[in-house]
Amino acid sequence: MELFPNNEQKTIQRRRNGLVVVHSSKIIGLHCSSTELHAGQIAVVKHGSRLKDCDLYFSRKPCSTCLKMVLNAGVNRISYWPGDPEISLAEDKVMNNCCSDAKLDAKAVERLKSNSRARVCTLLQPLAYNMLQFIEETSKKCEFLQSIVAMDPDFKLEDFFAECRRKRLREFEKLFLISNSETHKEILKTIGLENVCDDVHFTNLRQKMEDLVFLLATVDCSVPEYGTFRFYCDDSDRSCNEHTNNEFQDFARHCMVQARLLAYRTEDQKIGVGAVIWAEGKMSNCDGTGARYLIGCGYNAYPMGSEYADYPQMDEKQQKDREARKFRYIIHAEQNALTFRCQDIKDEEKTMIFVTKCPCDECVPLINNAGIKQIYTGDLDAGKVKADISYQKFSGLQGVRKFTWQKAPANSILTSSIRTVHRKRGSTKPCTHQSIIFPGIVNRATTCTMGSSTEPSPSCESLVLGCMASMEDPQSPLAKGDLKRPLKAPRSESQTEELLNLEISEPAFKRRVVAEHQIYLQSLVTSLHTVMNDMVDRMEMTISRLNTSMSDVQNVLDQQFAALQASREGALSQTVSVMESSLTQGLSNIGASLHTALTTAVSDVGSKVQEGLQVGFENLGEKIQSTMREGFANLINKHTSEYQNLCDRYEGISPTGGLNNLSEEVGTHDGSLPLLSHYPRQPPPNSPLESRSPSVVTQISGGTKI
């Protein structure tokens, strides 16, 4: 409902909000914000106390003004889309406004939520398995696109569908999603959804939101835009001038998309059908839909209260037995919409029904007798009979205008009018001179069809209709002569030449020719003026769109640059911290390794030094001991030998006369006594010379004995 077309509305609030009111599983209201009131306030004005025990579905979280009123009405449950709220928080995030009205309103909403009996929760249903693939396949096979393929064999359906979906997806993502994930998290925290801001839950939430937006864009592409495709009236009555208005064409297309969404709630395995009934009152009201309001909606399903397997599920291609077919048990979308409508159909108001498929013979009488004035549908099955379902009554329906969604030809208005004139006159010859007389009008018709201006263009339609009416009038200049009606009786060449000369000479003929040229020139000037004005308007609109696109691109670039800057700063700080931790850990590991290696080396060197010293001291002790033994032994042997020699010499000298000889041999001291007079024969007791092998023991450090 946020996308409901209302080009006259100048929205003053930041975010438009859509609302669906449901009571006992039936939709009783579709509303959207207006210039004066929010969606919740409109629901209170429209329904009042009937909101008790109703379920409300908001496209955005409602503000405190709306929430307090619907809570006071006694609603059962309030569900909302988990995006940017009705009073936008995204703009406050950009403006960095800490104490804004949006944040204060969010706190008030949370207090109202915590103190209310109604359940306030988020609305985010996960899609079924392969749902996106199923919708894409069925959207390409819908009634509208298949009719285009049937009319134009060169129409490339895949390229058209892909380009249309790409365009719609960009628009819907910009409207319903927040591109920056961090901004989305902060908005969710502000509106009281902190529990879904964890990485796992938030990723799941974003994925579901993106899937639903992709689904909406796919369904929207099943009904082409009104620039190249329009709803055309099948009736010969050309008084429906409102269908030349692009705003009305956009409204009709929007309602058809709603019917397409309802078609996917079907219980039929083969095909889904959706229907939406809208009415247009005499005067506009407070709703964002203007004078249009919902009557009812429905889809094809089995009777209420029955189980899925209570009835047959086969169609004519699967089962030839007619008793095992499903057609006699399924309630059609039009029947459900009329059965569960929330308001009565008024005869004085224009009521419109939008059906994704051509109404069958069961539904056509219901639509006709219910007072519905207009039917909008495709025409692929009109006039056909398929198994147990017939569509023959739709073509002969009287009193109800039938509009089909078709591709607009280059001369759509003029060609349909010429077909109508020839159908009335019973002529089988095609009229070929009209495009030559009014080339400017044909181009203008094409421009009106292809243009995207929101202003109505009845001038082109009225001009063409006026020209066709002048052709139909027998007194008009275009109807006289041989331009349209054949001669009653053949004439000879001479008679024809005389008549031509006579008519040329008449002043009336000259005046008629001048009048025809004046009419043609006036229409040509008017058409050129209209075309030029339309070109200027389209150029201005293009310039405004370019300016808007440039501003949007600038905003997106600014956001991307800010996000890139933030990511770079975060990555730099993280890299610095990782390097510091790695360096610290590496240094600690190197210090521990060096300490261990040094300790091991010192211990090894100490053990080796101690072992070497011990071996050296042992060898030194042994050498000293052996040297001392040899020295003492040699000394003793020397003294012993000398002593023995002296003793031998002393024994050979006489006591009287041999002293002089001894003195002469051995010499004398300074005294009078001879040298050997005191020498004993044997060494005295306990003398060192008593033993020839002395034993000397010396203790040194290390426990070695010498």
XYZ file of C-alpha atoms in Angstrom:
706
model
C 0.000 0.000 0.000
C 2.981 2.330 0.226
C 3.150 2.098 -3.572
C -0.507 3.064 -4.065
C -0.497 5.725 -6.832
C -1.645 9.168 -5.781
C 0.274 11.744 -7.762
C -1.731 14.669 -6.424
C -0.583 13.927 -2.893
C 2.366 15.960 -1.661
C 3.714 13.889 1.180
C 4.873 15.968 4.120
C 5.930 13.148 6.424
C 9.215 11.382 5.984
C 7.964 7.857 5.405
C 4.732 6.670 3.833
C 3.031 3.802 5.661
C 0.668 1.122 4.401
C -1.884 -0.738 6.495
C -3.968 -3.904 6.106
C -6.861 -4.459 8.549
C -7.905 -8.100 9.039
C -10.863 -9.398 11.056
C -11.526 -13.140 11.361
C -9.053 -13.895 8.550
C -10.830 -11.463 6.194
C -9.348 -8.240 4.846
C -11.696 -5.393 5.727
C -9.466 -2.444 4.864
C -6.461 -1.355 2.820
C -5.143 2.102 3.742
C -2.074 4.269 3.254
C -0.871 7.553 4.694
C -2.254 10.842 3.386
C -1.002 14.398 3.603
C -2.845 14.999 6.881
C -3.186 11.635 8.614
C -1.052 8.572 9.198
C -2.240 5.095 8.293
C -3.189 4.181 11.878
C -5.223 7.366 12.286
C -7.032 6.681 8.993
C -7.940 3.183 10.227
C -9.467 4.664 13.401
C -11.432 7.231 11.374
C -12.661 4.579 8.913
C -13.490 1.703 11.266
C -13.715 3.146 14.786
C -14.796 0.596 17.375
C -14.947 -2.105 14.687
C -11.166 -2.395 15.113
C -11.736 -4.446 18.277
C -10.140 -7.913 18.005
C -8.681 -7.021 14.575
C -5.166 -7.742 13.359
C -3.268 -4.791 11.905
C -0.349 -5.201 9.497
C 1.829 -2.098 9.040
C 4.488 -1.715 6.378
C 6.535 0.259 8.957
C 6.479 0.486 12.711
C 3.738 2.986 13.644
C 4.440 6.174 15.540
C 3.194 6.851 19.067
C 0.232 8.914 17.797
C -1.103 6.011 15.726
C -0.190 3.309 18.227
C -2.004 4.812 21.187
C -5.223 5.175 19.164
C -5.275 1.634 17.766
C -4.354 0.185 21.175
C -7.226 2.103 22.705
C -9.550 0.607 20.075
C -8.787 -2.885 21.430
C -6.921 -4.477 18.538
C -5.666 -8.021 18.925
C -2.245 -7.870 17.281
C -0.022 -5.337 15.510
C 2.644 -6.549 13.094
C 5.139 -4.379 11.245
C 8.021 -4.622 8.763
C 11.418 -4.469 10.581
C 12.838 -1.600 8.550
C 12.907 2.162 8.962
C 9.919 3.293 11.109
C 7.149 5.642 10.039
C 8.986 8.555 11.626
C 12.339 7.974 9.952
C 15.405 7.188 12.030
C 17.665 6.824 8.999
C 17.684 10.561 8.294
C 18.517 11.289 11.928
C 21.428 8.872 11.626
C 22.726 10.805 8.624
C 22.220 14.151 10.370
C 23.796 12.771 13.601
C 20.935 14.150 15.662
C 21.120 12.668 19.159
C 17.950 14.210 20.632
C 15.564 14.081 17.680
C 11.797 13.658 17.665
C 12.199 10.268 15.991
C 14.214 8.832 18.911
C 11.862 10.335 21.466
C 8.929 8.866 19.559
C 10.643 5.456 19.464
C 10.978 5.505 23.271
C 7.306 6.453 23.605
C 6.323 3.590 21.281
C 8.297 1.115 23.387
C 6.575 2.304 26.549
C 3.155 1.996 24.904
C 4.106 -1.479 23.696
C 5.249 -2.703 27.120
C 2.087 -1.457 28.855
C -0.487 -2.744 26.361
C -2.430 -5.984 26.184
C -2.120 -6.218 22.410
C 0.722 -8.169 20.918
C 3.172 -5.979 18.975
C 5.664 -7.960 16.908
C 7.641 -7.942 13.678
C 6.160 -9.221 10.439
C 8.667 -11.341 8.531
C 7.502 -14.683 7.204
C 10.134 -17.030 5.717
C 9.464 -18.116 2.170
C 8.644 -21.712 1.333
C 11.170 -23.880 -0.436
C 11.582 -22.955 -4.133
C 8.950 -20.224 -3.732
C 10.976 -17.648 -5.662
C 11.550 -20.043 -8.544
C 7.850 -20.951 -8.650
C 6.746 -17.303 -8.710
C 9.236 -16.435 -11.451
C 8.019 -19.268 -13.654
C 4.338 -18.513 -13.117
C 4.849 -14.761 -13.572
C 6.286 -15.327 -17.031
C 3.247 -17.467 -17.902
C 0.672 -14.969 -16.649
C -2.295 -13.832 -18.726
C -0.881 -10.420 -19.623
C 2.563 -11.427 -20.849
C 1.220 -14.407 -22.769
C -1.245 -12.173 -24.604
C 1.666 -9.954 -25.662
C 3.589 -12.989 -26.919
C 0.510 -14.097 -28.860
C 0.201 -10.669 -30.529
C 3.905 -10.162 -31.244
C 5.926 -13.281 -32.158
C 9.166 -11.250 -32.076
C 8.585 -10.220 -28.465
C 11.536 -11.354 -26.310
C 9.890 -12.306 -23.050
C 13.038 -13.255 -21.137
C 14.858 -9.987 -21.866
C 11.786 -7.902 -21.153
C 11.101 -9.660 -17.860
C 14.726 -9.498 -16.687
C 15.080 -5.786 -17.449
C 11.753 -4.951 -15.817
C 12.614 -6.913 -12.678
C 16.051 -5.323 -12.435
C 14.480 -1.875 -12.539
C 11.738 -2.667 -10.033
C 14.192 -4.380 -7.692
C 16.346 -1.260 -7.493
C 13.297 0.853 -6.642
C 11.984 -1.569 -4.005
C 15.380 -2.046 -2.336
C 15.760 1.707 -2.036
C 12.262 1.994 -0.529
C 12.057 -1.018 1.794
C 15.659 -1.914 2.670
C 18.499 -0.069 4.389
C 21.695 -0.494 2.395
C 24.084 -0.052 5.332
C 23.942 -2.986 7.752
C 25.362 -1.027 10.695
C 22.740 1.698 10.274
C 20.048 -0.983 10.144
C 21.359 -2.512 13.389
C 21.298 0.837 15.166
C 17.722 1.478 13.991
C 16.646 -1.968 15.217
C 18.240 -1.295 18.603
C 16.483 2.071 18.829
C 13.040 0.546 18.161
C 13.550 -2.230 20.716
C 14.782 -5.135 18.570
C 18.159 -5.748 20.205
C 17.594 -9.508 20.193
C 17.884 -9.694 16.383
C 21.083 -7.636 16.160
C 23.388 -10.608 16.733
C 25.319 -11.658 13.667
C 23.460 -14.927 13.105
C 19.959 -13.543 13.674
C 20.667 -10.319 11.804
C 21.991 -12.164 8.752
C 18.890 -14.351 8.743
C 16.668 -11.273 9.076
C 18.335 -9.461 6.182
C 18.130 -12.534 3.968
C 14.388 -12.918 4.567
C 13.805 -9.234 3.870
C 15.757 -9.390 0.618
C 13.850 -12.520 -0.469
C 10.485 -10.852 0.121
C 11.512 -7.722 -1.772
C 12.740 -9.884 -4.650
C 9.404 -11.729 -4.616
C 7.469 -8.454 -4.734
C 9.574 -7.207 -7.668
C 9.012 -10.488 -9.539
C 5.241 -10.326 -9.100
C 5.228 -6.661 -10.090
C 6.976 -7.507 -13.365
C 4.147 -9.861 -14.371
C 2.015 -6.789 -15.166
C 3.939 -4.497 -17.550
C 4.105 -0.781 -16.919
C 1.513 1.448 -18.501
C 3.982 3.279 -20.742
C 3.854 0.616 -23.457
C 0.846 -1.410 -22.225
C -2.528 0.013 -21.251
C -6.044 -1.023 -20.361
C -8.288 -0.611 -23.394
C -12.060 -0.651 -23.426
C -13.583 -3.398 -25.555
C -16.883 -1.522 -25.857
C -17.596 0.911 -28.691
C -18.513 3.623 -26.179
C -15.653 6.106 -26.120
C -16.866 8.130 -23.135
C -14.262 6.590 -20.794
C -11.936 9.556 -20.968
C -10.422 8.822 -17.560
C -8.454 5.933 -19.026
C -6.300 8.353 -20.976
C -5.043 9.625 -17.631
C -1.744 8.020 -16.703
C -2.607 8.246 -13.003
C -5.699 6.090 -13.506
C -3.751 3.613 -15.627
C -1.179 3.367 -12.842
C -3.946 2.774 -10.289
C -5.453 0.004 -12.440
C -2.081 -1.646 -12.822
C -1.442 -1.420 -9.069
C -4.742 -3.166 -8.338
C -3.866 -5.878 -10.845
C -0.568 -6.456 -9.002
C -2.585 -6.816 -5.783
C -4.703 -9.448 -7.506
C -1.550 -11.220 -8.646
C -0.265 -11.331 -5.051
C -3.564 -12.806 -3.879
C -3.341 -15.466 -6.589
C -0.384 -17.086 -4.800
C -2.566 -17.909 -1.780
C -4.551 -20.368 -3.872
C -5.268 -23.966 -2.885
C -5.293 -25.047 -6.521
C -2.147 -26.902 -7.491
C -2.299 -25.907 -11.151
C -3.254 -22.242 -11.348
C -3.937 -19.379 -8.972
C -6.479 -16.624 -9.559
C -6.845 -13.400 -7.573
C -9.551 -10.724 -7.575
C -9.760 -7.255 -5.984
C -12.852 -5.025 -5.921
C -12.444 -1.255 -5.555
C -15.013 1.529 -5.657
C -14.695 5.220 -6.417
C -16.849 7.572 -4.377
C -18.254 10.919 -5.344
C -15.755 12.887 -3.298
C -12.298 12.346 -1.906
C -11.764 11.482 1.740
C -8.958 11.434 4.294
C -7.353 8.249 2.985
C -4.201 8.260 0.881
C -6.149 6.357 -1.783
C -8.282 9.432 -2.494
C -11.880 8.727 -3.416
C -11.164 5.023 -4.025
C -11.794 2.473 -1.288
C -11.654 -1.317 -0.984
C -14.797 -3.418 -1.345
C -13.352 -6.926 -1.113
C -10.721 -9.360 -2.331
C -10.371 -13.110 -2.759
C -8.606 -16.033 -4.417
C -9.654 -19.465 -5.666
C -9.830 -22.115 -2.936
C -11.917 -24.946 -1.565
C -14.924 -24.259 0.707
C -14.138 -22.913 4.166
C -13.668 -25.543 6.859
C -12.814 -28.380 4.486
C -9.551 -30.251 4.472
C -7.136 -30.202 1.592
C -7.710 -33.828 0.580
C -11.513 -33.820 0.862
C -11.984 -33.021 -2.840
C -10.369 -34.080 -6.117
C -7.164 -32.404 -7.208
C -7.026 -33.500 -10.863
C -7.627 -31.420 -13.970
C -8.564 -32.494 -17.498
C -4.939 -33.186 -18.484
C -4.324 -35.505 -15.542
C -7.623 -37.343 -15.302
C -10.141 -38.068 -18.041
C -12.848 -39.096 -15.580
C -15.032 -36.012 -15.038
C -16.015 -37.126 -11.540
C -12.385 -36.930 -10.423
C -11.888 -33.336 -11.595
C -11.644 -30.333 -9.305
C -13.646 -27.702 -11.242
C -16.988 -28.324 -9.549
C -15.555 -27.934 -6.040
C -13.214 -24.926 -6.166
C -14.701 -21.538 -5.315
C -13.465 -18.922 -7.761
C -11.652 -15.736 -6.801
C -14.548 -13.491 -7.941
C -16.990 -15.530 -5.867
C -14.836 -15.243 -2.747
C -14.385 -11.497 -3.249
C -18.142 -10.967 -3.541
C -18.930 -13.306 -0.640
C -16.536 -11.754 1.875
C -16.677 -8.119 0.798
C -16.366 -5.668 3.657
C -18.750 -3.029 2.252
C -21.851 -2.996 0.095
C -21.740 -2.055 -3.564
C -23.528 1.232 -4.277
C -25.293 1.748 -7.587
C -24.412 5.434 -7.832
C -20.675 4.808 -7.503
C -18.259 3.311 -9.992
C -17.209 -0.157 -8.818
C -14.289 -1.946 -10.460
C -13.132 -5.556 -10.217
C -9.595 -6.585 -11.173
C -9.139 -10.277 -12.025
C -5.908 -11.948 -13.086
C -7.833 -14.275 -15.426
C -10.853 -13.787 -17.671
C -14.090 -14.418 -15.670
C -15.850 -17.668 -16.544
C -19.541 -18.263 -17.180
C -20.154 -18.920 -13.461
C -18.771 -15.556 -12.377
C -20.018 -13.268 -15.172
C -23.684 -13.269 -13.964
C -22.530 -12.662 -10.381
C -20.455 -9.667 -11.437
C -23.234 -8.289 -13.601
C -25.966 -8.560 -10.965
C -23.785 -7.360 -8.085
C -23.697 -3.882 -9.592
C -20.056 -3.821 -10.673
C -19.565 -1.278 -13.454
C -16.154 -2.210 -14.879
C -14.066 -5.382 -15.307
C -10.284 -5.280 -15.744
C -8.678 -8.509 -16.906
C -6.728 -10.260 -19.652
C -8.428 -11.560 -22.785
C -6.480 -14.741 -23.490
C -9.395 -17.102 -22.694
C -12.296 -14.862 -23.772
C -14.781 -16.761 -25.942
C -13.179 -20.153 -25.337
C -14.278 -23.413 -23.702
C -11.705 -25.318 -21.657
C -12.883 -28.707 -20.387
C -15.584 -27.987 -17.779
C -15.046 -24.203 -17.744
C -16.539 -21.884 -20.354
C -15.623 -18.237 -21.049
C -18.245 -17.510 -23.725
C -20.494 -15.238 -21.656
C -17.732 -12.701 -21.093
C -17.672 -11.573 -24.729
C -21.426 -11.018 -24.775
C -21.637 -9.238 -21.419
C -23.751 -6.057 -21.689
C -23.981 -3.092 -19.327
C -20.509 -3.653 -17.885
C -17.435 -2.112 -19.497
C -14.648 -4.609 -20.139
C -11.023 -3.469 -20.100
C -8.139 -5.658 -21.180
C -4.426 -5.070 -20.649
C -2.899 -4.868 -24.127
C 0.155 -3.572 -25.880
C -0.397 -0.070 -27.196
C 0.062 0.204 -30.986
C 1.421 3.355 -32.576
C -2.037 4.493 -33.750
C -4.069 2.771 -31.064
C -6.772 5.413 -30.575
C -7.307 6.149 -34.275
C -7.316 2.521 -35.350
C -9.858 1.465 -32.730
C -12.121 4.380 -33.695
C -11.944 3.496 -37.389
C -12.781 -0.127 -36.564
C -15.800 1.094 -34.606
C -17.050 3.282 -37.524
C -16.687 0.532 -40.079
C -18.365 -1.960 -37.747
C -21.387 0.369 -37.566
C -21.524 0.906 -41.344
C -20.856 -2.738 -42.194
C -17.917 -1.908 -44.451
C -15.146 -4.452 -44.960
C -12.618 -2.112 -46.628
C -9.949 -0.698 -44.342
C -9.680 3.062 -44.211
C -6.174 4.070 -45.238
C -6.348 7.808 -45.806
C -6.751 8.889 -42.192
C -3.076 8.607 -41.336
C -2.278 10.761 -44.347
C -4.720 13.516 -43.437
C -3.787 13.697 -39.738
C -0.162 12.651 -39.308
C 0.344 14.997 -36.384
C -2.626 13.542 -34.539
C -1.292 10.013 -34.935
C 2.063 11.029 -33.526
C 0.365 12.787 -30.661
C -1.629 9.670 -29.885
C 1.564 7.704 -29.735
C 3.135 10.313 -27.483
C 0.196 10.231 -25.117
C 0.398 6.475 -24.945
C 4.122 6.293 -24.305
C 4.459 9.340 -22.090
C 4.942 9.096 -18.364
C 3.472 12.463 -17.440
C 1.051 12.473 -14.564
C -1.189 15.141 -16.112
C -4.299 13.940 -17.987
C -4.251 14.527 -21.733
C -7.873 14.695 -22.917
C -6.967 17.191 -25.649
C -5.443 14.507 -27.872
C -8.346 12.115 -27.277
C -11.005 14.772 -27.791
C -9.276 16.026 -30.946
C -9.246 12.583 -32.523
C -12.829 11.877 -31.449
C -13.918 15.231 -32.851
C -12.291 14.467 -36.175
C -13.962 11.058 -36.284
C -17.324 12.627 -35.399
C -16.900 15.171 -38.206
C -16.203 12.304 -40.581
C -19.349 10.561 -39.399
C -21.484 13.718 -39.863
C -22.893 13.762 -43.451
C -22.872 17.579 -43.494
C -19.225 17.920 -42.534
C -16.644 18.874 -45.216
C -14.766 15.603 -44.739
C -17.917 13.548 -45.333
C -18.788 15.222 -48.650
C -17.405 14.139 -51.980
C -15.801 10.798 -52.708
C -13.645 10.601 -49.571
C -15.848 8.193 -47.631
C -19.087 7.109 -49.367
C -19.168 5.581 -52.892
C -21.310 7.126 -55.664
C -24.864 5.857 -55.919
C -24.686 5.430 -59.745
C -21.665 5.194 -61.998
C -21.009 8.170 -64.252
C -19.151 8.448 -67.510
C -15.857 10.269 -67.775
C -17.409 13.273 -69.515
C -20.114 13.604 -66.873
C -17.550 13.324 -64.129
C -15.363 15.980 -65.771
C -18.304 18.344 -66.161
C -19.309 17.886 -62.533
C -15.769 18.516 -61.380
C -15.475 21.679 -63.452
C -18.834 22.851 -62.193
C -17.924 22.188 -58.582
C -14.547 23.833 -58.937
C -16.101 26.970 -60.356
C -18.611 27.222 -57.539
C -17.755 29.552 -54.646
C -19.052 26.948 -52.202
C -16.405 24.528 -53.290
C -13.712 27.140 -52.839
C -15.012 27.973 -49.407
C -15.143 24.280 -48.557
C -11.566 23.784 -49.712
C -10.422 26.814 -47.719
C -12.331 25.562 -44.664
C -10.798 22.119 -45.025
C -7.309 23.615 -45.247
C -8.018 25.863 -42.281
C -9.242 22.906 -40.236
C -6.246 20.848 -41.252
C -3.787 23.660 -40.529
C -5.468 24.417 -37.202
C -5.380 20.783 -36.170
C -1.776 20.512 -37.354
C -0.740 23.616 -35.398
C -2.611 22.382 -32.336
C -0.989 18.977 -32.606
C 2.463 20.483 -33.062
C 1.883 22.815 -30.136
C 0.733 19.940 -27.969
C 3.649 17.787 -29.065
C 6.126 20.564 -28.352
C 4.604 21.194 -24.925
C 4.717 17.514 -24.190
C 8.358 17.352 -25.313
C 9.223 20.298 -23.088
C 7.422 18.687 -20.165
C 9.191 15.406 -20.758
C 12.556 17.172 -21.044
C 11.919 18.996 -17.779
C 10.880 15.741 -16.145
C 13.988 14.049 -17.532
C 16.185 16.843 -16.189
C 14.529 16.598 -12.780
C 14.978 12.839 -12.784
C 18.620 13.263 -13.763
C 19.115 15.735 -10.938
C 17.412 13.365 -8.534
C 19.483 10.462 -9.833
C 22.679 12.489 -9.464
C 21.792 13.383 -5.898
C 20.959 9.745 -5.174
C 24.245 8.644 -6.729
C 26.096 11.256 -4.675
C 24.399 10.049 -1.487
C 25.214 6.437 -2.306
C 28.835 7.349 -3.042
C 29.093 9.278 0.218
C 27.689 6.340 2.143
C 30.015 3.909 0.378
C 33.007 6.203 1.032
C 32.099 6.518 4.708
C 31.664 2.763 4.996
C 34.992 2.205 3.212
C 36.747 4.702 5.491
C 35.296 3.060 8.586
C 36.266 -0.393 7.339
C 39.809 0.821 6.564
C 40.215 2.345 10.034
C 38.860 -0.787 11.675
C 41.139 -3.000 9.588
C 44.183 -0.789 10.382
C 43.568 -0.850 14.140
C 43.016 -4.585 14.049
C 46.226 -5.089 12.053
C 48.240 -2.967 14.525
C 46.890 -4.891 17.500
C 47.633 -8.213 15.787
C 51.201 -7.095 14.995
C 51.796 -5.912 18.575
C 50.526 -9.144 20.048
C 52.567 -11.199 17.556
C 55.753 -9.192 18.267
C 55.315 -9.483 22.045
C 54.676 -13.174 21.841
C 57.650 -13.661 19.503
C 60.014 -11.748 21.781
C 58.869 -13.725 24.793
C 59.377 -16.961 22.892
C 62.877 -15.861 21.756
C 63.854 -14.834 25.343
C 62.680 -18.118 26.746
C 64.582 -20.021 24.048
C 67.778 -18.022 24.633
C 67.547 -18.458 28.404
C 67.075 -22.200 28.040
C 69.944 -22.488 25.568
C 72.283 -20.357 27.744
C 71.440 -22.338 30.859
C 72.079 -25.583 29.028
C 75.380 -24.303 27.593
C 76.605 -23.010 30.988
C 75.705 -26.251 32.673
C 77.468 -28.223 29.919
C 80.576 -26.003 30.120
C 80.633 -26.241 33.940
C 80.388 -29.995 33.879
C 83.075 -30.209 31.191
C 85.383 -27.782 33.122
C 84.870 -29.693 36.374
C 85.527 -32.962 34.631
C 88.672 -31.543 32.979
C 89.971 -30.053 36.258
C 89.367 -33.303 38.052
C 91.222 -35.292 35.380
C 94.038 -32.675 35.333
C 94.433 -32.703 39.120
C 94.482 -36.473 39.127
C 97.194 -36.556 36.444
C 99.151 -33.784 38.227
C 98.989 -35.624 41.532
C 100.176 -38.827 39.974
C 103.080 -37.023 38.256
C 104.089 -35.154 41.455
C 103.904 -38.364 43.476
C 106.019 -40.305 40.997
C 108.540 -37.431 40.732
C 108.902 -37.123 44.512
C 109.312 -40.867 44.850
C 112.031 -40.917 42.224
C 113.752 -37.815 43.759
C 113.727 -39.230 47.258
C 114.865 -42.576 45.998
C 117.744 -41.049 44.026
C 118.714 -38.808 46.960
C 118.761 -41.738 49.349
C 120.690 -43.876 46.924
C 123.207 -41.058 46.399
C 123.700 -40.441 50.106
C 123.879 -44.158 50.755
C 126.526 -44.655 48.108
C 128.565 -41.711 49.337
C 128.243 -42.883 52.888
C 129.333 -46.353 51.897
C 132.347 -44.995 50.079
C 133.321 -42.868 53.030
C 132.939 -45.758 55.365
C 135.058 -47.934 53.130
C 137.759 -45.326 53.016
C 137.614 -44.731 56.737
C 138.166 -48.391 57.500
C 141.328 -48.489 55.362
C 143.190 -45.754 57.337
C 145.328 -46.668 60.393
C 144.608 -45.151 63.775
C 147.985 -43.368 64.090
C 149.681 -42.875 60.900
C 146.868 -42.947 58.616
C 145.260 -39.724 59.644
C 147.536 -37.524 57.646
C 147.015 -39.629 54.634
C 143.282 -39.354 55.129
C 143.543 -35.667 55.599
C 145.532 -35.389 52.488
C 143.031 -37.363 50.578
C 139.848 -35.929 51.894
C 141.068 -32.587 53.110
C 140.629 -30.916 56.497
C 138.354 -28.353 58.062
C 139.531 -25.137 59.601
C 139.560 -26.887 63.012
C 142.181 -29.259 64.282
C 139.861 -32.314 64.145
C 139.649 -34.327 61.037
C 136.467 -34.308 58.994
C 135.429 -37.896 59.581
C 136.319 -38.126 63.209
C 132.703 -37.684 64.298
C 131.087 -39.779 61.563
C 129.474 -42.836 63.059
C 129.910 -46.241 61.529
C 126.209 -46.819 61.437
C 123.482 -44.096 61.106
C 121.877 -43.153 64.387
C 118.520 -44.600 65.285
C 115.353 -42.846 64.020
C 117.491 -41.087 61.480
C 116.080 -40.309 58.062
C 118.859 -42.318 56.644
C 117.819 -45.348 58.572
C 115.315 -46.399 55.951
C 116.269 -46.464 52.288
C 112.581 -46.133 51.104
C 110.979 -43.244 52.967
C 107.184 -42.881 52.752
C 105.813 -39.306 52.598
C 102.000 -38.800 52.261
C 100.581 -35.366 51.207
C 96.842 -34.535 51.015
C 95.725 -32.005 48.327
C 92.323 -30.647 47.362
C 90.157 -33.018 45.416
C 90.893 -35.982 47.635
C 94.158 -36.956 45.887
C 96.953 -38.342 47.996
C 100.603 -37.897 47.041
